[in-house]
Every structure is written in structure tokens, then in C-alpha cells.
Coordinates of C-alpha atoms in Angstrom, one line a residue:
M97 CA 134.1 56.7 30.5
K98 CA 131.6 59.5 29.9
F99 CA 128.9 57.3 28.5
K100 CA 126.0 59.0 26.9
S101 CA 124.3 55.9 25.5
L102 CA 124.0 52.3 25.9
P103 CA 125.7 51.7 22.6
H104 CA 128.6 53.9 23.7
L105 CA 129.1 51.5 26.6
L106 CA 128.9 48.4 24.5
N107 CA 131.4 49.7 22.2
H108 CA 133.9 50.4 25.2
F109 CA 133.4 47.1 26.8
K110 CA 133.4 44.7 23.7
D111 CA 135.7 42.2 25.1
N112 CA 135.8 40.5 28.6
E113 CA 139.2 41.6 29.3
T114 CA 138.4 45.3 29.4
C115 CA 135.4 44.6 31.6
I116 CA 137.5 42.8 33.9
A117 CA 139.9 45.4 34.3
Y118 CA 137.5 48.1 34.8
L119 CA 135.6 46.2 37.6
E120 CA 139.0 45.4 39.2
K121 CA 139.4 48.9 39.4
Q122 CA 136.1 49.7 40.6
R123 CA 135.8 47.2 43.2
W124 CA 139.6 46.8 44.4
G125 CA 141.0 50.2 43.3
G126 CA 143.4 48.2 41.2
K127 CA 144.8 46.4 44.1
P128 CA 143.3 42.9 44.2
I129 CA 141.6 41.6 47.7
C130 CA 141.3 38.1 48.2
P131 CA 137.4 37.6 48.9
H132 CA 138.0 34.5 50.9
C133 CA 140.6 35.7 53.5
G134 CA 140.5 39.3 52.5
T135 CA 144.2 39.7 52.3
D136 CA 145.6 42.5 50.0
T137 CA 149.2 41.8 50.1
K138 CA 149.0 37.9 49.2
P139 CA 147.3 37.7 45.8
Y140 CA 149.0 37.1 42.7
K141 CA 148.1 36.8 39.3
T142 CA 147.4 33.6 37.4
N143 CA 146.5 32.9 33.8
R144 CA 142.8 32.8 34.8
G145 CA 142.8 35.2 37.6
Y146 CA 144.2 35.3 40.8
K147 CA 145.4 33.0 44.0
C148 CA 146.1 33.9 47.5
S149 CA 149.7 33.2 48.7
D150 CA 148.5 33.1 52.0
K151 CA 149.3 29.8 53.8
D152 CA 146.1 29.5 55.7
C153 CA 144.3 30.2 52.4
R154 CA 145.8 29.5 49.4
K155 CA 142.5 29.8 47.3
K156 CA 142.0 30.7 43.6
F157 CA 139.5 33.8 42.7
T158 CA 138.6 36.4 40.1
V159 CA 137.2 39.9 40.3
T160 CA 133.8 38.2 40.1
V161 CA 134.1 36.2 43.2
G162 CA 132.0 37.4 46.2
T163 CA 130.0 39.6 43.8
V164 CA 126.4 39.3 42.5
M165 CA 127.9 38.1 39.0
E166 CA 129.8 35.3 40.2
N167 CA 129.6 31.7 38.7
S168 CA 127.3 33.8 36.1
K169 CA 127.2 32.4 32.4
I170 CA 126.4 35.8 31.1
K171 CA 129.0 37.9 29.9
L172 CA 130.3 40.8 31.6
N173 CA 129.6 43.1 28.8
L174 CA 125.9 42.3 29.0
W175 CA 125.9 42.5 33.0
F176 CA 127.4 46.2 32.4
A177 CA 124.5 46.8 29.9
A178 CA 121.9 45.6 32.5
I179 CA 123.3 47.7 35.2
Y180 CA 123.7 50.8 33.3
I181 CA 119.9 49.8 32.1
A182 CA 118.6 49.4 35.5
T183 CA 120.2 52.5 37.1
A184 CA 119.5 54.8 34.0
H185 CA 115.9 54.4 33.6
K186 CA 114.1 56.7 35.8
K187 CA 111.6 54.4 36.5
G188 CA 113.4 51.1 36.2
I189 CA 112.7 48.4 33.8
S190 CA 110.7 45.2 34.0
S191 CA 112.5 41.7 33.3
L192 CA 110.2 41.3 30.0
Q193 CA 111.7 44.4 28.7
L194 CA 115.3 43.7 29.4
S195 CA 115.1 40.1 28.2
R196 CA 114.3 41.6 24.8
D197 CA 116.9 44.3 25.1
L198 CA 119.8 41.7 25.9
G199 CA 118.5 39.0 24.0
V200 CA 117.9 36.6 27.1
T201 CA 115.5 34.8 28.8
Q202 CA 112.7 36.7 30.8
A203 CA 113.6 34.3 33.8
T204 CA 117.3 35.3 33.5
A205 CA 116.7 38.8 33.1
W206 CA 114.6 38.6 36.3
F207 CA 117.4 37.1 38.2
M208 CA 119.8 39.7 36.9
L209 CA 117.6 42.3 37.9
H210 CA 117.6 41.1 41.6
R211 CA 121.3 40.7 41.7
I212 CA 121.7 44.2 40.7
R213 CA 119.4 45.3 43.2
E214 CA 121.0 43.6 45.8
M215 CA 124.0 45.9 44.6
L216 CA 122.2 48.8 44.7
K217 CA 121.7 48.2 48.8
M218 CA 122.7 51.3 50.6
N219 CA 124.8 51.1 53.8
K220 CA 122.8 52.8 56.7
P221 CA 123.9 56.4 57.0
E222 CA 125.8 57.8 60.0
L223 CA 123.4 59.1 62.4
M224 CA 120.9 61.6 60.9
E225 CA 121.2 65.4 62.3
G226 CA 119.4 68.5 61.5
E227 CA 115.6 68.2 60.2
I228 CA 114.5 64.5 59.5
Q229 CA 111.2 63.9 57.6
A230 CA 109.6 60.2 59.1
D231 CA 106.5 58.6 57.6
E232 CA 105.1 55.3 56.7
T233 CA 103.0 54.1 53.8
F234 CA 101.6 50.9 52.6
V235 CA 102.3 49.4 49.4
G236 CA 99.5 46.8 47.5
G237 CA 96.5 47.4 45.4
K238 CA 93.3 48.7 46.4
N239 CA 90.9 45.9 47.3
K240 CA 88.3 47.4 45.8
N241 CA 89.9 47.2 42.5
R242 CA 90.7 43.5 42.9
H243 CA 88.5 40.7 41.0
K244 CA 85.8 39.3 43.2
D245 CA 87.7 36.1 44.0
K246 CA 90.9 38.1 45.0
K247 CA 89.2 40.5 47.4
V248 CA 90.4 40.3 51.1
E249 CA 87.6 40.3 53.9
N250 CA 87.9 43.2 56.2
S251 CA 90.9 44.8 54.6
Q252 CA 90.5 49.0 54.7
G253 CA 93.1 51.8 54.9
R254 CA 96.1 50.9 56.5
S255 CA 95.8 47.2 56.9
T256 CA 98.5 44.6 56.7
K257 CA 96.2 41.9 55.3
D258 CA 96.8 42.7 51.7
K259 CA 99.3 45.3 51.9
T260 CA 103.2 45.6 53.2
P261 CA 104.0 48.6 55.4
V262 CA 107.1 50.7 54.3
F263 CA 108.9 53.0 56.7
G264 CA 111.1 55.9 55.6
L265 CA 113.3 58.6 56.8
M266 CA 114.3 61.9 54.6
N267 CA 117.3 63.7 55.7
D268 CA 118.6 66.4 53.7
G269 CA 117.3 65.3 50.4
Q270 CA 118.4 61.6 50.8
V271 CA 115.8 59.2 52.1
T272 CA 116.4 55.7 53.9
I273 CA 113.3 53.1 53.4
G274 CA 113.0 49.7 54.3
V275 CA 109.9 47.1 54.5
V276 CA 108.8 46.7 58.3
P277 CA 106.4 44.0 59.8
D278 CA 103.9 46.9 61.2
T279 CA 103.4 50.5 61.9
K280 CA 103.5 50.4 65.9
A281 CA 105.3 52.3 67.9
V282 CA 107.5 49.3 69.3
T283 CA 108.5 48.8 65.4
L284 CA 109.3 52.5 64.3
K285 CA 110.4 54.2 67.5
P286 CA 113.7 51.8 67.7
I287 CA 114.4 52.4 64.1
I288 CA 114.5 56.3 64.7
A289 CA 116.5 55.9 67.9
E290 CA 119.1 54.1 65.7
M291 CA 119.1 56.3 63.0
V292 CA 118.7 59.6 64.4
Q293 CA 120.6 61.8 66.5
K294 CA 119.3 63.0 69.7
G295 CA 118.2 66.3 69.7
A296 CA 117.5 66.5 65.8
I297 CA 114.3 67.5 64.8
V298 CA 111.9 64.9 63.6
V299 CA 108.6 65.7 61.5
T300 CA 106.0 63.2 61.3
D301 CA 102.3 63.3 61.0
E302 CA 99.8 62.6 63.9
W303 CA 100.0 58.9 63.7
G304 CA 100.1 57.5 67.5
A305 CA 103.4 55.4 66.9
Y306 CA 105.2 58.5 67.0
N307 CA 103.9 59.9 70.4
G308 CA 106.8 60.3 72.9
L309 CA 109.5 61.3 70.3
S310 CA 109.8 64.6 72.1
E311 CA 111.6 62.8 75.0
D312 CA 114.9 62.9 72.8
Y313 CA 114.0 64.8 69.8
Q314 CA 112.4 68.3 68.8
H315 CA 109.3 66.5 67.5
E316 CA 107.2 68.5 64.8
V317 CA 103.7 67.3 64.4
L318 CA 101.5 67.7 61.1
K319 CA 97.6 67.3 61.7
H320 CA 97.0 66.1 58.4
N321 CA 93.2 65.1 59.5
A322 CA 92.8 69.0 59.9
D323 CA 94.3 69.6 56.4
E324 CA 97.8 71.0 58.0
F325 CA 100.3 70.5 55.5
V326 CA 102.9 72.7 56.7
N327 CA 102.8 73.6 60.6
E328 CA 103.2 77.0 62.4
N329 CA 106.7 76.7 62.4
G330 CA 107.3 76.0 58.5
F331 CA 107.9 72.2 58.8
H332 CA 106.2 69.5 56.5
T333 CA 106.4 66.0 55.3
N334 CA 106.1 67.0 51.5
S335 CA 109.6 65.5 50.5
I336 CA 109.3 62.3 51.8
E337 CA 105.3 62.0 51.1
G338 CA 106.4 62.9 47.3
F339 CA 109.1 59.9 47.2
W340 CA 106.1 57.7 48.4
S341 CA 104.1 58.9 45.2
L342 CA 107.0 58.3 43.0
L343 CA 107.6 54.9 44.4
K344 CA 104.0 53.5 44.2
R345 CA 103.6 55.1 40.5
D346 CA 106.5 53.5 39.4
I347 CA 106.0 50.0 40.5
F348 CA 102.3 50.2 39.2
G349 CA 103.6 51.7 36.2
I350 CA 106.6 49.5 35.5
Y351 CA 106.4 46.2 37.8
H352 CA 102.4 46.2 38.1
Q353 CA 102.9 44.4 41.3
V354 CA 105.5 43.4 43.6
S355 CA 105.3 40.4 46.1
P356 CA 106.1 41.2 49.7
K357 CA 109.2 38.8 49.8
H358 CA 111.0 41.0 47.1
L359 CA 109.7 44.7 48.2
N360 CA 112.6 45.4 50.0
R361 CA 114.9 45.1 47.0
Y362 CA 112.5 47.4 45.0
C363 CA 112.9 49.6 48.0
D364 CA 116.5 49.7 47.4
E365 CA 116.5 50.1 43.8
F366 CA 114.3 53.3 44.2
S367 CA 115.9 54.6 46.9
Y368 CA 119.3 54.5 45.3
R369 CA 118.4 56.0 41.9
Y370 CA 116.3 58.8 44.2
N371 CA 119.7 59.8 46.3
T372 CA 121.6 59.8 42.8
R373 CA 119.3 61.5 40.9
G374 CA 122.0 64.2 40.8
A375 CA 124.3 62.4 38.9
K376 CA 124.7 61.4 35.2
D377 CA 124.0 58.2 34.1
N378 CA 127.6 57.2 33.5
E379 CA 128.4 58.3 37.2
R380 CA 125.7 56.4 38.4
F381 CA 126.9 53.4 36.6
S382 CA 130.4 53.4 37.9
N383 CA 129.3 54.2 41.1
S384 CA 127.2 51.1 41.2
L385 CA 130.2 48.7 40.5
T386 CA 131.8 49.6 43.7
H387 CA 129.2 47.9 45.4
T388 CA 129.0 44.5 43.6
E389 CA 130.1 42.6 46.9
G390 CA 127.2 40.1 48.2
R391 CA 126.5 37.0 46.4
L392 CA 122.5 36.4 45.5
T393 CA 121.9 32.8 44.7
Y394 CA 118.8 31.7 42.8
K395 CA 117.9 29.2 45.5
E396 CA 118.3 32.1 48.1
L397 CA 116.1 34.2 45.8
T398 CA 113.4 31.9 45.2
S399 CA 113.2 30.0 48.8
R400 CA 110.1 30.9 50.7

């Protein structure tokens, strides 16, 4: 299973039966679990998949039920190819390019990519310990670069009128990020309290929302306005700021722009790729197939 290229992967997964067997292994570990009732002792094999023999269930299912691939007309080997491409490309891939690579419509490729991003959503880690870098950023183009009819009045710097705030925590080389409604203390401090062990070292800049963290943490503050990027104790936020640079550069270079509605999924994609940067492409592909749960319908994706 040490795929070194897309043709190698497609050559191995050339029929549906091989794809199903591998997905069952990655998702269930070889032991079928009913996606309807959750039992792993009752299902039995049928000609088209499985059927739960629990008297209160009795429902039929296949390995794709309850996953992002459920009810998809796209063949599993094309799904595998899309997952491999989306996770292997260091900066992601646009729906236009993926549609050309797979021979599907742009709309289909767009839907597939969003469902793949749903797969890459990482579970919240255990309480972070040690040193944690906390920072916020704003995703969106500069107002001065917009066409005259697209400019937003009174939009400067950290304005949320035309930019979307994103908050992140960096711990031991792993990043956890998400879209937030604003960067006020009432928004950011509860997130830190939920995810960071009390007594840990929290490194931030001098943004006022972080005031008071010293009550529960060793709060190290960097005075960026005074050009301080490493404080007297040797702490910095360079790692998470470097991640922000990667995120913005890749969004601009590959996707050009991202709507606030879907930004969280792009955050999941980039954080997953960053957190698995030490893994090989085939390892990242195999690992991603263990997170297929969570069906995303087109209606849910396009609803306002």
C-alpha cells in the first residue's frame, strides 16, 4: 500500500471490490459495524453489502453508509483518487483542476472536495499542556485592492465587515484553528479555557482580549508594537504566525477567495495537512480514510 504516485494508486484500486475491501478495513478494522444502530455483533453479509440482524434495526447498509461518500454516483476509485490528490498536494487543489484530472464536472469536483474537507475535520485534542501559542488572524482581501464597486466603507485592519476572523492554538507543532465570530475576550478566552490545561504557558501578543490569562496560566506577552518578536524569556508566536502565512498564501494562490460560510472547512483542510506534514502521501491517504464518518449533503452545503 506504499503508493508513490496517483497512477500507482489507480492501478491497485482498479475495481470496486478492492476499494470496498480496503475501505472496510480502514473504517471498521475488518469488523462490520451497523451505521444505523452502532452494533458490531449483529451484521451479516448479503449480496449487496450487509444487513443488521438486531431485531430493533434490521436495516441494510454498505461501508459507505454514514460517510461522505454515501449515495454518491462517483465510483470509489475516483473518490480514492480525489482523496489522494487533495491530501497529497501541499497547497490543495481547485475544483476546476480536479474536474479536469478526474473527468467530472466542476460542480461535482467542488462537492467532492467539500466532502473530503469534512473528512479531514480533526477531533479536538486532549487538554493542551506545556507551551501553547495563541493568535488570531483575519482572512479576506485588502479593501484597497477591490474594484470600486466592491469596496467596503470604514473597513480597515481588523474589521469584520469584509474579513473573517480565525483563531488558532499551536502546541508541540500541532495547530488547532477555527472561524470565530469576533476576537473579543468573551469569545477567545472560553476557547482557551476549554482547550488548554490550567498552569500551562500561553504565549500571545498584546491584543487586549488576552488580558487576565495570567490568573490561570503562565501568560507570556509579546509586544509586537514595539518590534518584540521574542521576549526576554525566549518565548515567541513565530510558529503560528508562520502557519497563518501559509494559510493565506495558499488560499490566495489556489482558491483566490473563500466565502466565510465555507472557510471553516478550508481551515480543516489546511490544519490537517499541516499537522500531518511529516507523513508520506500514502500514509496521509490511508489515515484520512479512517475519518470518513459524517455525511454532508448538497442541500446542507448550499443552504444559507
